[in-house]
Amino acid sequence: MQDETTLHGEHGTSGGPSPVDNDRRNFLTKVGWGSLAGFLAINSYAFLRFFYPRVLFEPPSQFKVGFPADYPPGTVNSQYQREFGTWIIRLQDGRFFAMESKCTHLGCTPSWLESQKKFKCPCHGSGYYISGLNFEGPAPRPMDRFKISIAEDGQLQVDKTIKFPGIPGKESNEVYPQSLLKA
Ligand code: FES
């Protein structure tokens, strides 16, 4: 005659799944639903990101920089350097131009040294005249200029979409007379 244990299984008396089996099944079910929920959450996020792309707030490429009378002749104005990467320069003869504040060697930002009347790059020592023409250091060419004009309200307006790239060994005042504004 068989004993009780053999007749009713090792773990229980009813012949159904044991508590251990139930726990395992519940655990696996939860893992399955959890994975599905995670999958759906990630896909929903990607879906929403598609419709709401991250917005990059870049400064406009056209901007006004005040009235001509605000600029004394023979000065370099660095007021728009940080936000727009541009200097507004007024030559002694009264003409204006807008120059990109970016060294043509490796892109550092030079400083205008008023006492020496030159731009000096802090990275590798390139030097430029007020016109942007390079004369010392490793810079390969003059700094670039942007279009500057007079807006309808009489203010100076810079348009960075129109660029006059510096040409090696050439003076931009002569190569690009259209970069100069009489105002
Ligand atoms: S980046 Fe200006 S000299 Fe090198």
GROMACS .gro file of C-alpha atoms and ligand atoms in nm:
model
  187
    1MET     CA    1   0.000   0.000   0.000
    2GLN     CA    2   0.127   0.350  -0.094
    3ASP     CA    3   0.174   0.605   0.177
    4GLU     CA    4  -0.006   0.946   0.195
    5THR     CA    5   0.285   1.142   0.057
    6THR     CA    6   0.302   0.942  -0.265
    7LEU     CA    7  -0.072   0.957  -0.324
    8HIS     CA    8  -0.117   1.334  -0.278
    9GLY     CA    9   0.207   1.466  -0.417
   10GLU     CA   10   0.509   1.593  -0.245
   11HIS     CA   11   0.382   1.940  -0.153
   12GLY     CA   12   0.017   1.930  -0.100
   13THR     CA   13  -0.284   1.727  -0.042
   14SER     CA   14  -0.509   1.841  -0.329
   15GLY     CA   15  -0.291   1.756  -0.636
   16GLY     CA   16  -0.301   2.124  -0.757
   17PRO     CA   17  -0.007   2.367  -0.782
   18SER     CA   18   0.186   2.420  -0.466
   19PRO     CA   19   0.220   2.770  -0.303
   20VAL     CA   20   0.576   2.785  -0.438
   21ASP     CA   21   0.451   2.730  -0.795
   22ASN     CA   22   0.186   2.998  -0.746
   23ASP     CA   23   0.443   3.247  -0.620
   24ARG     CA   24   0.668   3.178  -0.917
   25ARG     CA   25   0.379   3.216  -1.160
   26ASN     CA   26   0.271   3.543  -0.999
   27PHE     CA   27   0.624   3.672  -1.010
   28LEU     CA   28   0.666   3.588  -1.378
   29THR     CA   29   0.330   3.746  -1.459
   30LYS     CA   30   0.433   4.065  -1.285
   31VAL     CA   31   0.766   4.070  -1.467
   32GLY     CA   32   0.584   4.024  -1.797
   33TRP     CA   33   0.338   4.308  -1.735
   34GLY     CA   34   0.615   4.527  -1.603
   35SER     CA   35   0.821   4.474  -1.915
   36LEU     CA   36   0.524   4.550  -2.136
   37ALA     CA   37   0.446   4.866  -1.939
   38GLY     CA   38   0.809   4.977  -1.967
   39PHE     CA   39   0.812   4.909  -2.339
   40LEU     CA   40   0.493   5.108  -2.390
   41ALA     CA   41   0.619   5.395  -2.175
   42ILE     CA   42   0.943   5.424  -2.373
   43ASN     CA   43   0.757   5.411  -2.704
   44SER     CA   44   0.503   5.668  -2.589
   45TYR     CA   45   0.785   5.900  -2.485
   46ALA     CA   46   0.955   5.859  -2.823
   47PHE     CA   47   0.622   5.919  -2.996
   48LEU     CA   48   0.561   6.240  -2.802
   49ARG     CA   49   0.918   6.360  -2.856
   50PHE     CA   50   0.858   6.324  -3.226
   51PHE     CA   51   0.573   6.575  -3.210
   52TYR     CA   52   0.736   6.803  -2.953
   53PRO     CA   53   1.102   6.821  -3.059
   54ARG     CA   54   1.346   6.994  -2.830
   55VAL     CA   55   1.361   7.361  -2.915
   56LEU     CA   56   1.700   7.528  -2.941
   57PHE     CA   57   1.684   7.895  -2.860
   58GLU     CA   58   1.944   8.047  -3.088
   59PRO     CA   59   1.986   8.419  -3.128
   60PRO     CA   60   1.836   8.555  -3.450
   61SER     CA   61   2.069   8.591  -3.746
   62GLN     CA   62   1.939   8.945  -3.811
   63PHE     CA   63   1.949   9.196  -3.532
   64LYS     CA   64   1.957   9.571  -3.472
   65VAL     CA   65   2.244   9.737  -3.292
   66GLY     CA   66   2.129  10.092  -3.231
   67PHE     CA   67   2.175  10.418  -3.421
   68PRO     CA   68   2.487  10.533  -3.605
   69ALA     CA   69   2.527  10.829  -3.371
   70ASP     CA   70   2.578  10.583  -3.085
   71TYR     CA   71   2.917  10.492  -3.230
   72PRO     CA   72   3.212  10.731  -3.217
   73PRO     CA   73   3.457  10.704  -3.511
   74GLY     CA   74   3.757  10.480  -3.460
   75THR     CA   75   3.593  10.245  -3.210
   76VAL     CA   76   3.531   9.873  -3.171
   77ASN     CA   77   3.205   9.794  -2.996
   78SER     CA   78   3.201   9.458  -2.817
   79GLN     CA   79   2.850   9.492  -2.680
   80TYR     CA   80   2.712   9.226  -2.914
   81GLN     CA   81   3.004   8.989  -2.893
   82ARG     CA   82   2.866   8.750  -2.632
   83GLU     CA   83   2.514   8.712  -2.767
   84PHE     CA   84   2.572   8.748  -3.140
   85GLY     CA   85   2.943   8.679  -3.187
   86THR     CA   86   2.981   9.012  -3.364
   87TRP     CA   87   3.174   9.335  -3.323
   88ILE     CA   88   3.041   9.661  -3.461
   89ILE     CA   89   3.332   9.867  -3.585
   90ARG     CA   90   3.333  10.228  -3.695
   91LEU     CA   91   3.641  10.341  -3.878
   92GLN     CA   92   3.794  10.686  -3.838
   93ASP     CA   93   3.635  10.795  -4.166
   94GLY     CA   94   3.290  10.714  -4.024
   95ARG     CA   95   3.219  10.395  -4.214
   96PHE     CA   96   3.082  10.089  -4.036
   97PHE     CA   97   3.133   9.719  -4.069
   98ALA     CA   98   3.028   9.415  -3.867
   99MET     CA   99   3.290   9.151  -3.800
  100GLU     CA  100   3.254   8.801  -3.663
  101SER     CA  101   3.435   8.777  -3.329
  102LYS     CA  102   3.608   8.454  -3.416
  103CYS     CA  103   3.974   8.388  -3.478
  104THR     CA  104   4.036   8.227  -3.816
  105HIS     CA  105   4.297   7.994  -3.668
  106LEU     CA  106   4.092   7.765  -3.443
  107GLY     CA  107   3.790   7.977  -3.359
  108CYS     CA  108   3.876   8.138  -3.024
  109THR     CA  109   3.742   8.484  -2.944
  110PRO     CA  110   4.006   8.757  -2.974
  111SER     CA  111   3.996   9.071  -2.760
  112TRP     CA  112   4.025   9.427  -2.883
  113LEU     CA  113   4.325   9.591  -2.717
  114GLU     CA  114   4.251   9.961  -2.738
  115SER     CA  115   4.597  10.070  -2.625
  116GLN     CA  116   4.763   9.867  -2.902
  117LYS     CA  117   4.485   9.918  -3.156
  118LYS     CA  118   4.469   9.551  -3.244
  119PHE     CA  119   4.273   9.234  -3.184
  120LYS     CA  120   4.469   8.970  -2.997
  121CYS     CA  121   4.369   8.607  -2.977
  122PRO     CA  122   4.430   8.455  -2.632
  123CYS     CA  123   4.474   8.100  -2.763
  124HIS     CA  124   4.783   8.107  -2.984
  125GLY     CA  125   4.861   8.475  -3.013
  126SER     CA  126   4.723   8.575  -3.351
  127GLY     CA  127   4.695   8.948  -3.401
  128TYR     CA  128   4.464   9.145  -3.632
  129TYR     CA  129   4.435   9.509  -3.731
  130ILE     CA  130   4.107   9.689  -3.670
  131SER     CA  131   4.004   9.598  -4.026
  132GLY     CA  132   4.033   9.228  -3.935
  133LEU     CA  133   4.350   9.172  -4.140
  134ASN     CA  134   4.580   8.922  -3.966
  135PHE     CA  135   4.943   9.026  -3.920
  136GLU     CA  136   5.091   8.797  -3.654
  137GLY     CA  137   5.051   8.445  -3.518
  138PRO     CA  138   4.909   8.136  -3.687
  139ALA     CA  139   4.581   8.286  -3.817
  140PRO     CA  140   4.567   8.198  -4.188
  141ARG     CA  141   4.344   8.483  -4.305
  142PRO     CA  142   4.148   8.793  -4.199
  143MET     CA  143   3.840   8.760  -3.983
  144ASP     CA  144   3.503   8.737  -4.155
  145ARG     CA  145   3.248   9.013  -4.189
  146PHE     CA  146   2.869   9.024  -4.195
  147LYS     CA  147   2.640   9.252  -4.388
  148ILE     CA  148   2.545   9.569  -4.208
  149SER     CA  149   2.281   9.813  -4.330
  150ILE     CA  150   2.035  10.074  -4.211
  151ALA     CA  151   1.691   9.945  -4.113
  152GLU     CA  152   1.369  10.135  -4.182
  153ASP     CA  153   1.369  10.284  -3.835
  154GLY     CA  154   1.719  10.425  -3.888
  155GLN     CA  155   1.902  10.171  -3.675
  156LEU     CA  156   2.201   9.972  -3.787
  157GLN     CA  157   2.108   9.616  -3.870
  158VAL     CA  158   2.338   9.316  -3.899
  159ASP     CA  159   2.254   9.020  -4.119
  160LYS     CA  160   2.466   8.717  -4.036
  161THR     CA  161   2.323   8.519  -4.326
  162ILE     CA  162   2.533   8.735  -4.561
  163LYS     CA  163   2.899   8.677  -4.490
  164PHE     CA  164   3.219   8.817  -4.638
  165PRO     CA  165   3.491   8.562  -4.564
  166GLY     CA  166   3.843   8.691  -4.510
  167ILE     CA  167   4.080   8.609  -4.797
  168PRO     CA  168   4.444   8.529  -4.711
  169GLY     CA  169   4.671   8.830  -4.750
  170LYS     CA  170   4.390   9.059  -4.864
  171GLU     CA  171   4.246   9.363  -4.697
  172SER     CA  172   3.869   9.312  -4.665
  173ASN     CA  173   3.806   9.687  -4.693
  174GLU     CA  174   3.929   9.659  -5.051
  175VAL     CA  175   3.800   9.313  -5.140
  176TYR     CA  176   3.454   9.376  -4.999
  177PRO     CA  177   3.357   9.744  -5.032
  178GLN     CA  178   2.998   9.625  -4.996
  179SER     CA  179   3.078   9.520  -4.638
  180LEU     CA  180   3.132   9.886  -4.549
  181LEU     CA  181   2.842  10.114  -4.465
  182LYS     CA  182   2.845  10.492  -4.488
  183ALA     CA  183   2.601  10.631  -4.238
  184FES     S1  184   4.260   8.019  -3.218
  184FES    FE1  185   4.332   8.220  -3.233
  184FES     S2  186   4.544   8.197  -3.258
  184FES    FE2  187   4.473   7.994  -3.242
   0.00000   0.00000   0.00000
